[in-house]
Amino acid sequence: MSVETEVCAEGGRLVVVFSGHLELLNVSEVRTQLLKCLAEQPDALLLDISALDVREPLALAVFAAVARQAERWPGIPVLLCGPRSGTRQSLHLAAYKQLLVFASLDAARAVLDDDRRVRPSLSDELLPVRGAARQARNIATEACLRWDLPHLVAPASLIASELVSNVVDHAHTMMTLRVTLRRRYLQIAVRDGSSEPPMLPTRPSPTAPGGRGLILVNASAHAWDWLPCAGGKVVWASLATS
C-alpha cells in the first residue's frame, strides 16, 4: 500500500496528513507531493504523521530532505507532528536531529501562533508579453526600496526580469511573480504553467538570441532552483540581504 496524503490550508499554512505505510519504495512520491506543497510558498508546512506506519526507518530521510529544501526556499519551517513511539525513537538519530518534531498538530500550531512574524511580500500576475519583464523589474525595485534594501535593486531587478523573460520566451503561459523578504534573504519566485524544467546552458552561443537568462541568474543569485507545482513549476532565486 502506498502512502496517502490529504492537504488542507490553514490560513497561510499547509497541513499534510499522512496515512498508510512508509517504505523506501514510496519515498519518491512523498517527496514529490511535499515539493509541490513548498511551491505554494506557505507560511509553514505541518506534516501530520500520526496515522503513518513507518516500516523502514531510513525512509524518514525524505522529511529531512524536504526540510533542507524548505530552508533554502521558500525559507519556511517544516514541522513533523504526532510520530508514533517507534518512529519517535528513529527520529532521535543524528541524521534527523535538525527536524522540528512535535507531539501533535496542536503543539506545533501553538508554537507557530506564538511566533507572529509577518513576512513582507509583493506579487503580481503577468501576461507572457514583452512588457512583462519591465513590470517584473519595477516590482523588484519597489520591493527593495520599500524594505530598505537599495543595494539589492540591481541584482533583484535583473533576476526578476530574466525569470519572467524565460516564461515569455519558452513557457508562453500566465505567470505569478512574488518577491518575499525572509530573515536573511530576499527571495524572487516565478510560477508558470509549464512543467518543463529550466535548463542552464553550458555553452551558450554568443550570436544566438536569448539563452543567457539563467546564466545571469546563476551568476547573480545566492542560490536558485525550481520545484514542480500543481499545473506547472516555480523557478526561484535568493539574494543575501546583508
XYZ file of C-alpha atoms in Angstrom:
242
model
C 0.000 0.000 0.000
C 1.316 3.426 -0.911
C 1.288 6.462 1.334
C -1.889 8.528 1.117
C -1.839 12.270 1.692
C -4.507 14.865 2.346
C -3.514 18.520 2.024
C -5.531 21.325 3.568
C -4.896 25.030 4.083
C -4.980 26.733 7.479
C -4.731 30.416 6.798
C -1.311 30.850 5.252
C -0.131 27.395 6.355
C -0.466 23.995 4.739
C -1.217 20.821 6.696
C -0.381 17.468 5.106
C -1.995 14.451 6.777
C -0.293 11.125 6.003
C -1.702 7.614 6.275
C -0.611 4.198 5.060
C 2.816 2.596 5.150
C 6.058 4.493 4.550
C 8.718 2.416 2.834
C 11.733 3.202 0.690
C 9.708 2.296 -2.399
C 7.268 5.174 -1.923
C 9.713 7.852 -0.739
C 9.791 9.408 -4.217
C 6.035 10.006 -4.343
C 6.095 11.525 -0.841
C 8.927 13.857 -1.818
C 7.141 14.978 -4.983
C 3.959 15.731 -3.060
C 5.831 17.766 -0.443
C 7.804 19.726 -3.029
C 4.522 20.695 -4.664
C 3.367 21.939 -1.260
C 6.540 24.036 -0.888
C 5.924 25.517 -4.331
C 2.759 27.084 -2.916
C 5.063 29.142 -0.633
C 3.037 28.706 2.575
C 3.997 30.341 5.874
C 4.656 26.889 7.341
C 4.303 23.229 6.387
C 2.850 20.945 9.072
C 3.205 17.199 8.466
C 0.814 15.036 10.490
C 2.309 11.531 10.578
C 0.247 10.209 13.489
C -1.523 7.713 11.170
C 1.634 6.790 9.261
C 3.191 3.355 9.753
C 6.931 3.749 9.165
C 8.041 0.283 8.129
C 11.554 1.293 7.064
C 13.126 3.969 9.310
C 15.541 5.005 6.543
C 12.530 6.306 4.618
C 12.213 9.105 7.199
C 15.095 10.761 5.366
C 12.522 12.150 2.932
C 11.292 14.551 5.619
C 14.823 15.722 6.411
C 15.490 16.320 2.705
C 12.318 18.356 2.281
C 13.103 20.376 5.414
C 16.527 21.232 3.967
C 14.896 22.303 0.707
C 12.376 24.443 2.603
C 15.226 26.146 4.453
C 16.823 27.127 1.127
C 13.495 28.164 -0.385
C 10.888 29.318 0.425
C 12.504 29.751 3.858
C 9.660 28.250 5.860
C 9.553 25.853 8.828
C 8.630 22.214 8.282
C 7.108 20.710 11.412
C 6.730 16.957 11.905
C 3.722 16.217 14.098
C 2.451 13.207 16.056
C 5.020 10.492 15.327
C 4.270 7.077 16.807
C 6.564 5.815 19.561
C 8.721 3.676 17.271
C 9.011 6.486 14.742
C 9.900 8.945 17.507
C 12.816 6.723 18.545
C 14.101 6.602 14.955
C 13.919 10.397 14.766
C 16.481 10.606 17.583
C 19.169 9.506 15.111
C 21.747 12.160 14.234
C 20.551 12.340 10.626
C 17.205 13.717 11.786
C 18.292 15.979 14.627
C 17.542 19.130 12.604
C 13.884 18.186 12.162
C 11.307 20.080 14.203
C 9.274 17.317 15.884
C 6.117 17.900 17.944
C 3.859 15.548 19.846
C 0.767 16.716 17.975
C -0.571 19.166 15.412
C -1.941 21.341 18.208
C 1.503 21.573 19.829
C 3.010 22.693 16.520
C 0.224 25.196 15.952
C 0.816 26.670 19.405
C 4.483 27.314 18.597
C 3.619 28.919 15.276
C 0.899 31.060 16.863
C 3.444 32.290 19.377
C 5.724 33.435 16.547
C 3.686 36.054 14.722
C 6.344 37.330 12.349
C 4.869 38.852 9.209
C 6.956 38.250 6.097
C 6.661 41.177 3.683
C 5.730 40.128 0.175
C 4.842 41.690 -3.194
C 3.301 39.729 -6.051
C 1.679 40.277 -9.428
C 0.047 38.255 -12.197
C 1.788 38.810 -15.527
C 0.895 38.059 -19.123
C 3.508 36.369 -21.365
C 4.168 39.562 -23.331
C 7.228 41.740 -23.915
C 6.279 44.291 -21.283
C 6.236 41.624 -18.559
C 9.996 41.845 -17.957
C 9.786 45.593 -17.422
C 6.928 45.129 -14.942
C 8.995 42.490 -13.125
C 11.900 44.937 -12.784
C 9.523 47.557 -11.403
C 8.126 45.153 -8.800
C 11.587 44.035 -7.682
C 12.779 47.638 -7.444
C 9.720 48.655 -5.441
C 10.242 45.756 -3.033
C 13.905 46.580 -2.431
C 13.225 50.270 -1.818
C 10.198 49.584 0.363
C 12.204 47.188 2.560
C 15.311 49.398 2.749
C 17.478 47.192 0.527
C 18.722 49.670 -2.105
C 21.911 47.640 -2.645
C 19.783 44.769 -3.996
C 17.852 46.789 -6.562
C 20.187 45.922 -9.452
C 20.532 42.143 -8.883
C 16.904 41.690 -7.818
C 15.517 43.527 -10.834
C 17.862 41.603 -13.161
C 16.821 38.231 -11.692
C 13.110 39.064 -11.784
C 13.415 40.258 -15.373
C 15.286 37.167 -16.548
C 12.961 34.684 -14.811
C 9.934 36.378 -16.332
C 11.593 36.603 -19.756
C 12.183 32.862 -19.688
C 8.459 32.309 -19.265
C 7.687 34.702 -22.104
C 10.226 33.036 -24.400
C 9.653 29.373 -23.517
C 6.563 28.614 -21.425
C 4.177 31.123 -23.065
C 1.774 30.948 -20.099
C 0.386 33.283 -17.484
C 2.762 33.672 -14.561
C 2.907 34.889 -10.982
C 5.913 36.858 -9.753
C 6.415 37.003 -5.996
C 9.155 38.863 -4.109
C 9.405 37.990 -0.413
C 11.646 39.201 2.389
C 12.803 36.424 4.703
C 15.057 36.625 7.724
C 18.328 36.525 5.777
C 17.318 36.505 2.138
C 15.296 38.351 -0.455
C 13.532 35.685 -2.470
C 12.197 36.023 -6.006
C 9.943 33.353 -7.477
C 8.068 32.985 -10.748
C 5.331 30.406 -11.165
C 4.231 29.433 -14.668
C 2.006 26.874 -16.361
C 4.698 24.701 -17.947
C 6.090 21.557 -16.341
C 9.254 21.673 -18.471
C 12.297 22.189 -16.191
C 14.501 25.232 -16.777
C 17.792 24.406 -18.448
C 21.070 26.166 -17.675
C 23.061 26.326 -20.956
C 26.614 25.030 -20.655
C 27.915 26.754 -23.779
C 25.550 29.473 -24.986
C 26.170 30.785 -28.457
C 27.255 34.438 -28.438
C 25.192 35.030 -31.592
C 22.027 33.173 -30.549
C 19.169 35.307 -29.233
C 18.375 34.679 -25.577
C 19.764 31.648 -23.757
C 21.695 33.703 -21.234
C 18.896 34.373 -18.751
C 19.633 31.555 -16.329
C 23.368 32.148 -16.674
C 22.808 35.695 -15.405
C 20.558 34.411 -12.627
C 23.135 31.804 -11.669
C 25.867 34.464 -11.551
C 23.813 36.971 -9.553
C 21.865 34.877 -7.045
C 22.987 33.378 -3.760
C 21.082 30.263 -4.850
C 18.434 29.304 -7.399
C 16.448 26.212 -8.323
C 12.992 25.068 -9.378
C 10.179 22.948 -7.979
C 7.185 21.253 -9.594
C 3.775 22.572 -8.608
C 0.150 21.914 -9.467
C -0.214 22.842 -13.126
C 3.388 23.830 -13.774
C 6.511 24.826 -11.878
C 8.115 27.533 -9.748
C 11.587 28.871 -10.509
C 13.138 30.741 -7.588
C 16.273 32.637 -6.659
C 17.511 34.200 -3.434
C 19.799 37.119 -2.598
C 21.516 37.567 0.763
C 20.209 40.725 2.423
C 23.497 41.593 4.139
